[in-house]
XYZ file of C-alpha atoms in Angstrom:
462
model
C -186.335 92.805 21.198
C -186.437 94.316 17.716
C -185.831 98.052 17.460
C -188.545 99.899 15.554
C -188.928 103.526 14.581
C -192.364 103.627 16.193
C -194.382 101.714 18.730
C -197.506 102.416 16.676
C -198.015 103.478 13.079
C -201.548 104.459 12.089
C -202.615 104.471 8.451
C -205.582 106.805 7.985
C -206.240 110.185 9.612
C -209.974 109.972 10.170
C -211.789 110.081 13.493
C -210.790 106.554 14.540
C -207.179 106.746 13.425
C -206.565 110.163 14.942
C -208.115 109.134 18.256
C -205.914 106.045 18.458
C -202.769 107.992 17.521
C -203.443 110.828 19.955
C -204.242 108.608 22.925
C -201.307 106.258 22.284
C -198.947 109.225 22.037
C -200.323 110.644 25.288
C -199.361 107.349 26.940
C -195.746 107.983 25.977
C -195.708 105.693 22.957
C -193.742 106.606 19.849
C -196.533 107.204 17.354
C -196.875 108.242 13.729
C -199.925 108.630 11.532
C -200.135 108.954 7.752
C -203.052 110.495 5.836
C -202.837 110.885 2.078
C -205.717 113.355 1.707
C -206.848 115.528 4.631
C -206.863 114.873 8.355
C -210.378 114.428 9.672
C -211.389 111.711 7.240
C -214.828 111.123 5.805
C -216.795 112.510 8.740
C -215.060 115.862 9.017
C -214.064 116.526 5.413
C -216.787 114.994 3.235
C -219.361 113.401 5.512
C -221.190 114.033 8.772
C -219.959 117.555 9.532
C -220.482 119.282 6.160
C -223.706 117.305 5.714
C -225.129 118.614 8.995
C -224.156 122.165 8.021
C -226.024 121.724 4.746
C -228.999 120.272 6.612
C -229.146 123.429 8.699
C -228.958 125.563 5.564
C -231.786 123.660 3.909
C -234.142 124.056 6.900
C -234.397 127.835 6.726
C -237.169 128.031 4.084
C -239.497 126.138 6.437
C -238.432 128.319 9.365
C -239.190 131.449 7.344
C -242.599 130.081 6.357
C -243.446 129.006 9.914
C -242.532 132.413 11.337
C -245.683 134.034 9.918
C -247.925 132.090 12.272
C -245.975 133.499 15.199
C -246.418 137.100 14.075
C -243.212 137.589 12.143
C -243.116 139.192 8.724
C -240.075 137.844 6.912
C -238.972 139.594 3.706
C -238.555 137.457 0.608
C -235.398 135.427 1.146
C -232.684 134.518 -1.348
C -230.024 131.853 -1.170
C -226.421 131.904 -2.403
C -224.892 128.448 -2.877
C -221.339 129.727 -3.230
C -221.522 131.459 0.159
C -222.600 128.232 1.831
C -219.789 126.265 0.167
C -217.180 128.890 1.091
C -218.273 129.069 4.731
C -218.361 125.278 4.932
C -214.800 125.141 3.592
C -213.600 127.552 6.299
C -215.108 125.431 9.053
C -213.736 122.184 7.618
C -210.256 123.697 7.325
C -210.454 124.762 10.969
C -211.432 121.269 12.105
C -208.780 119.637 9.920
C -206.084 121.720 11.568
C -207.350 120.733 15.020
C -207.248 117.020 14.198
C -203.638 117.251 13.029
C -202.618 119.512 15.901
C -204.110 117.145 18.485
C -201.842 114.309 17.372
C -198.760 116.497 17.211
C -199.603 118.110 20.549
C -199.625 114.678 22.152
C -196.164 113.968 20.730
C -197.039 112.027 17.583
C -195.585 112.484 14.100
C -197.921 113.250 11.188
C -197.328 112.532 7.512
C -199.275 113.717 4.492
C -198.621 110.655 2.414
C -200.068 107.448 1.130
C -198.791 104.558 3.228
C -198.177 101.072 1.820
C -197.336 97.979 3.833
C -194.011 96.431 2.878
C -193.998 93.685 5.500
C -195.781 93.187 8.846
C -193.554 95.775 10.520
C -192.639 98.153 7.662
C -194.564 100.980 6.000
C -193.502 102.787 2.837
C -194.390 106.505 2.762
C -194.937 107.298 -0.899
C -194.706 111.096 -0.649
C -191.407 110.887 1.220
C -189.997 107.900 -0.655
C -188.864 106.199 2.530
C -189.774 103.260 4.709
C -190.361 103.350 8.448
C -190.819 100.474 10.890
C -193.344 99.958 13.659
C -194.073 97.395 16.338
C -197.861 97.733 15.958
C -199.753 98.926 12.879
C -203.338 100.165 12.874
C -205.277 100.497 9.607
C -208.070 103.068 9.697
C -208.442 104.093 6.065
C -212.262 104.193 6.052
C -214.405 103.822 2.978
C -215.705 105.654 -0.052
C -218.892 105.773 -2.139
C -219.470 102.664 -4.223
C -219.232 103.349 -7.946
C -221.516 101.875 -10.584
C -219.324 101.046 -13.606
C -222.025 98.793 -15.071
C -224.331 101.786 -15.514
C -224.123 103.201 -19.022
C -223.208 106.859 -18.591
C -221.895 106.425 -15.045
C -219.126 108.893 -15.866
C -221.714 111.697 -15.804
C -222.791 110.907 -12.231
C -221.571 112.394 -8.975
C -221.315 110.995 -5.447
C -221.689 112.482 -1.983
C -218.046 113.645 -2.094
C -218.697 115.912 -5.071
C -222.139 117.047 -3.932
C -220.627 119.311 -1.270
C -218.600 121.307 -3.769
C -220.686 121.663 -6.923
C -219.861 124.849 -8.814
C -223.548 125.595 -9.188
C -226.676 124.470 -7.427
C -228.606 122.332 -9.946
C -232.176 123.153 -10.855
C -233.062 119.447 -10.841
C -231.319 116.394 -9.391
C -231.951 112.661 -9.311
C -230.500 110.752 -6.365
C -230.275 106.980 -6.581
C -230.309 105.096 -3.298
C -232.478 104.663 -0.243
C -230.096 104.767 2.716
C -228.961 107.524 5.081
C -226.956 109.428 2.501
C -229.528 109.353 -0.287
C -232.405 110.359 1.963
C -230.473 113.121 3.703
C -229.230 114.653 0.455
C -232.707 114.453 -1.069
C -233.980 116.599 1.793
C -230.987 118.947 1.603
C -231.339 119.654 -2.108
C -235.104 119.994 -1.892
C -234.769 122.448 1.002
C -232.363 124.533 -1.078
C -234.949 124.806 -3.858
C -233.827 121.989 -6.150
C -236.398 119.836 -7.970
C -235.497 116.511 -6.358
C -236.291 112.910 -7.311
C -235.208 109.941 -5.188
C -234.960 106.584 -6.975
C -234.566 103.399 -4.944
C -234.480 99.736 -5.887
C -236.309 98.563 -2.733
C -239.981 98.688 -1.861
C -239.416 101.342 0.824
C -236.617 103.735 1.760
C -234.269 103.216 4.727
C -234.062 99.456 5.039
C -233.231 98.144 8.536
C -235.149 100.995 10.181
C -238.551 100.539 11.781
C -241.225 100.323 9.094
C -243.489 102.890 10.770
C -240.730 105.500 10.529
C -239.871 104.517 6.957
C -243.430 104.895 5.717
C -244.110 108.082 7.656
C -240.942 109.770 6.420
C -241.695 108.678 2.853
C -245.172 110.205 3.021
C -243.895 113.423 4.594
C -241.141 113.850 2.013
C -243.623 113.433 -0.819
C -245.976 115.979 0.746
C -243.075 118.426 0.794
C -242.615 117.905 -2.938
C -239.810 115.335 -3.146
C -240.593 112.702 -5.760
C -239.814 109.153 -4.598
C -239.796 106.336 -7.156
C -239.475 102.795 -5.851
C -238.845 100.103 -6.712
C -236.770 101.421 -9.616
C -233.161 101.723 -10.757
C -231.407 103.759 -13.414
C -230.486 101.823 -16.541
C -228.820 104.501 -18.651
C -227.594 108.075 -18.313
C -227.109 110.207 -21.423
C -225.966 113.778 -21.861
C -228.259 116.011 -23.896
C -227.043 118.615 -26.397
C -228.026 121.247 -23.821
C -225.715 119.686 -21.229
C -228.445 118.143 -19.100
C -228.805 114.443 -18.275
C -231.498 112.047 -19.460
C -231.938 109.067 -17.122
C -233.803 105.966 -18.267
C -235.320 104.065 -15.333
C -236.231 100.397 -15.098
C -239.872 101.505 -14.927
C -239.563 102.875 -18.460
C -239.759 106.458 -17.231
C -237.170 109.014 -18.373
C -236.025 111.853 -16.125
C -234.226 114.957 -17.356
C -232.063 116.547 -14.670
C -228.924 118.610 -14.199
C -227.166 116.182 -11.868
C -227.379 112.479 -11.063
C -226.036 111.516 -7.652
C -225.357 107.873 -6.816
C -225.677 106.892 -3.155
C -225.758 103.117 -3.496
C -223.509 102.114 -0.626
C -219.906 102.444 0.451
C -216.852 100.235 0.025
C -213.682 99.946 2.148
C -210.433 101.633 1.151
C -208.118 98.635 0.952
C -206.738 98.740 -2.593
C -203.062 99.270 -3.398
C -201.983 99.291 0.238
C -199.911 96.135 0.165
C -202.428 94.223 2.280
C -202.492 91.141 0.102
C -198.722 91.143 -0.147
C -198.245 90.812 3.589
C -201.071 88.275 3.876
C -203.856 90.261 5.543
C -207.207 88.506 5.137
C -209.913 90.431 3.275
C -213.627 89.690 2.967
C -215.445 89.244 -0.338
C -216.311 92.949 -0.235
C -212.672 93.937 0.236
C -213.050 94.774 3.933
C -210.331 93.818 6.402
C -211.333 90.792 8.458
C -210.748 91.288 12.189
C -211.490 89.396 15.378
C -213.628 90.786 18.191
C -210.659 92.868 19.411
C -210.052 94.464 15.966
C -206.945 92.366 15.338
C -206.300 91.046 11.820
C -204.918 87.580 11.095
C -201.447 89.087 11.680
C -200.847 89.563 15.389
C -199.379 93.060 15.244
C -201.713 94.557 12.622
C -205.123 95.888 13.579
C -208.018 97.607 11.802
C -210.912 99.779 12.950
C -213.726 101.820 11.462
C -215.360 101.591 8.053
C -212.449 99.672 6.527
C -213.631 96.655 8.564
C -217.207 97.019 7.322
C -218.728 96.342 10.747
C -220.794 99.379 11.766
C -220.163 102.427 9.587
C -220.608 105.251 12.076
C -218.019 107.763 13.299
C -218.661 107.235 17.044
C -218.232 103.501 16.479
C -214.798 104.033 14.916
C -213.788 106.204 17.880
C -215.058 103.576 20.326
C -213.125 100.877 18.469
C -210.017 103.063 18.689
C -210.314 103.324 22.457
C -210.841 99.574 22.768
C -207.744 99.038 20.612
C -205.687 101.209 22.974
C -206.893 99.196 25.975
C -206.061 95.920 24.244
C -202.750 96.775 22.585
C -201.159 99.122 25.122
C -202.851 98.689 28.504
C -202.891 94.902 28.807
C -206.676 95.093 29.146
C -208.251 93.177 26.239
C -211.444 95.048 25.405
C -213.812 94.132 22.607
C -215.894 96.925 21.045
C -219.550 96.822 22.041
C -221.658 97.066 18.891
C -224.965 96.360 20.591
C -227.781 98.931 20.965
C -226.156 101.800 19.049
C -228.215 105.013 18.834
C -228.325 106.582 15.402
C -230.047 109.358 13.509
C -231.033 110.204 9.970
C -230.908 113.954 9.437
C -233.852 113.979 7.098
C -236.629 116.549 7.409
C -238.208 115.557 9.736
C -235.378 113.753 11.519
C -235.290 110.125 12.529
C -233.745 109.062 15.820
C -233.601 105.395 16.724
C -231.976 102.952 19.112
C -232.485 99.234 19.614
C -234.701 96.808 17.735
C -237.342 97.670 15.175
C -240.774 96.143 15.630
C -240.143 93.557 12.911
C -236.787 92.504 14.379
C -238.214 92.315 17.891
C -241.036 90.052 16.742
C -238.480 87.629 15.290
C -236.558 87.449 18.569
C -239.235 87.665 21.272
C -242.505 85.700 21.566
C -244.362 88.541 23.303
C -243.835 92.137 22.149
C -245.691 95.245 23.277
C -245.848 98.266 20.986
C -246.437 101.759 22.365
C -247.110 104.252 19.579
C -248.094 107.923 19.461
C -248.577 110.141 16.413
C -249.337 113.817 16.927
C -248.675 117.306 15.643
C -245.862 118.824 17.731
C -246.639 122.052 19.535
C -244.237 124.065 17.418
C -246.427 123.394 14.381
C -249.724 124.483 15.931
C -249.425 128.208 15.226
C -247.395 127.796 12.056
C -250.199 125.763 10.511
C -247.829 123.012 9.432
C -249.646 119.667 9.385
C -246.491 117.597 9.740
C -246.867 114.808 12.302
C -244.435 113.468 14.852
C -244.174 109.746 15.553
C -242.892 108.098 18.726
C -242.688 104.381 19.286
C -241.423 102.109 22.044
C -240.870 98.386 21.533
C -241.057 96.346 24.750
C -240.310 92.713 25.555
C -243.557 91.577 27.165
C -241.841 89.011 29.390
C -239.040 91.084 30.950
C -240.709 94.481 30.367
C -237.386 95.780 29.015
C -237.600 98.557 26.436
C -235.751 97.012 23.513
C -236.432 99.634 20.849
C -237.177 103.363 20.711
C -237.978 105.179 17.475
C -238.772 108.831 16.811
C -239.680 110.801 13.698
C -239.834 114.540 14.191
C -237.939 117.674 15.277
C -234.794 116.987 17.311
C -235.237 113.208 17.015
C -231.477 112.732 16.843
C -230.953 114.549 20.133
C -233.603 112.404 21.805
C -232.101 109.195 20.401
C -228.785 109.992 22.056
C -230.464 110.276 25.461
C -232.658 107.220 24.866
C -229.513 105.235 24.192
C -228.657 105.445 27.907
C -231.761 103.750 29.386
C -231.865 101.144 26.613
C -228.183 100.339 27.075
C -228.794 100.072 30.808
C -231.629 97.611 30.227
C -234.319 99.731 31.876
C -237.928 98.594 31.744
C -241.145 100.184 30.602
C -242.012 100.512 34.296
C -238.888 102.657 34.732
C -240.072 104.872 31.881
C -243.551 105.093 33.449
C -242.090 106.149 36.814
C -240.166 108.988 35.186
C -241.805 112.398 35.511
C -242.639 114.162 32.260
C -241.245 117.540 31.276
C -244.191 119.615 30.078
C -244.788 120.948 27.518
C -242.357 118.967 25.376
C -242.675 116.449 22.590
C -240.379 114.077 24.479
C -242.861 113.739 27.352
C -244.773 111.271 25.179
C -241.968 108.789 25.810
C -242.920 108.556 29.498
C -246.694 108.981 29.241
C -247.642 106.108 26.907
C -248.939 103.890 29.708
C -250.972 101.362 27.741
C -249.706 99.397 24.736
C -251.192 100.338 21.391
C -251.108 96.630 20.515
C -249.241 93.411 21.256
C -247.670 90.798 19.044
C -247.630 87.266 20.438
C -245.822 84.532 18.521
C -245.944 86.676 15.403
C -249.673 87.395 15.647
C -250.992 90.853 16.425
C -253.527 90.867 19.277
């Protein structure tokens, strides 16, 4: 048997890579992990965590306004961008240290270095100018925002990475894109007082989500004052003598803003890692091709998370890491389960969703029941806010299974997490109906919609 320096070498210190390294080390394996930037990866350093902190920050103006209806007199508030950025940095630094410490505490070695594959069992650590060997190699290098080099003036644009650390809060921003990141940042900047315009090439924001939620969120965002232009794309960005940016859109309209943020998708981090040299198969998009167990075309090299371009969510990467451990080190081949994944969009109001949208359900099932409720949540009654909440259940008419649950409104993400359990378990609408409501809550609507709003049979609404 060949002697290697490590049983497992992990390339990439994000959530998936760190979980795999920590758990493998706790099993007594000789483990090392290399991260060239900061431990924690996209989610902790420049993604989910700082984004959620900024979402919280941007919600306070509405909280202050709503307080009056409940008898509170709130003095005129002011906001300091630099304080938010500084406090965010402290929290991110704390989490980064924990991620690194968890691996080392389990007995693993950590390297702050770019790692390049030399051969199927050898990794070159650039910062240390040395090569180490490993029996198994796991690639978990994640992804990054897609650039737009074809756009004239693209060099003046920023991405989500830079948006967290701008030196000044812009007075006006244009965000191009219609997915999670674009929509969430549009709400963040608007909540912080920035004149915000969202530009998207599609007919409606948030493709792949249920159309009812997409339309309702669109309408609510516009009522708040966010300008949404679709379908449209930017064709040119020019810097003005005053240092602002003029953006020419495909519609012929010109916007003048202080920042242009591109949120047009993400691409895997697979360049200059030696992957092609050792023969690892890549997709047309540059993602690492893996089988159902996260194994590449080389038996001892594996890949998980965003670098595989399967489902780009942090909990999915962590789940894939645990399945990898079962398969590679516990003689228990376990394929990640990517079915019925709950997810949330931290817009304002939030979206929480799990399972099939109405449109997708109609394509797969001949008889679909739709249960739908739209109402003003109780918290808005005294505040005077007219914002509506939307709840929707999608049911297979034959089996009565609830195959989709969709919420737009306060705490929708929290509800989606809990709804993921009954949908994953395959519970029926009858099970929902038998469940006692908690009153008064918004969530009680999920178990009190006894009659379908409408049905769709063989594609026809009845």
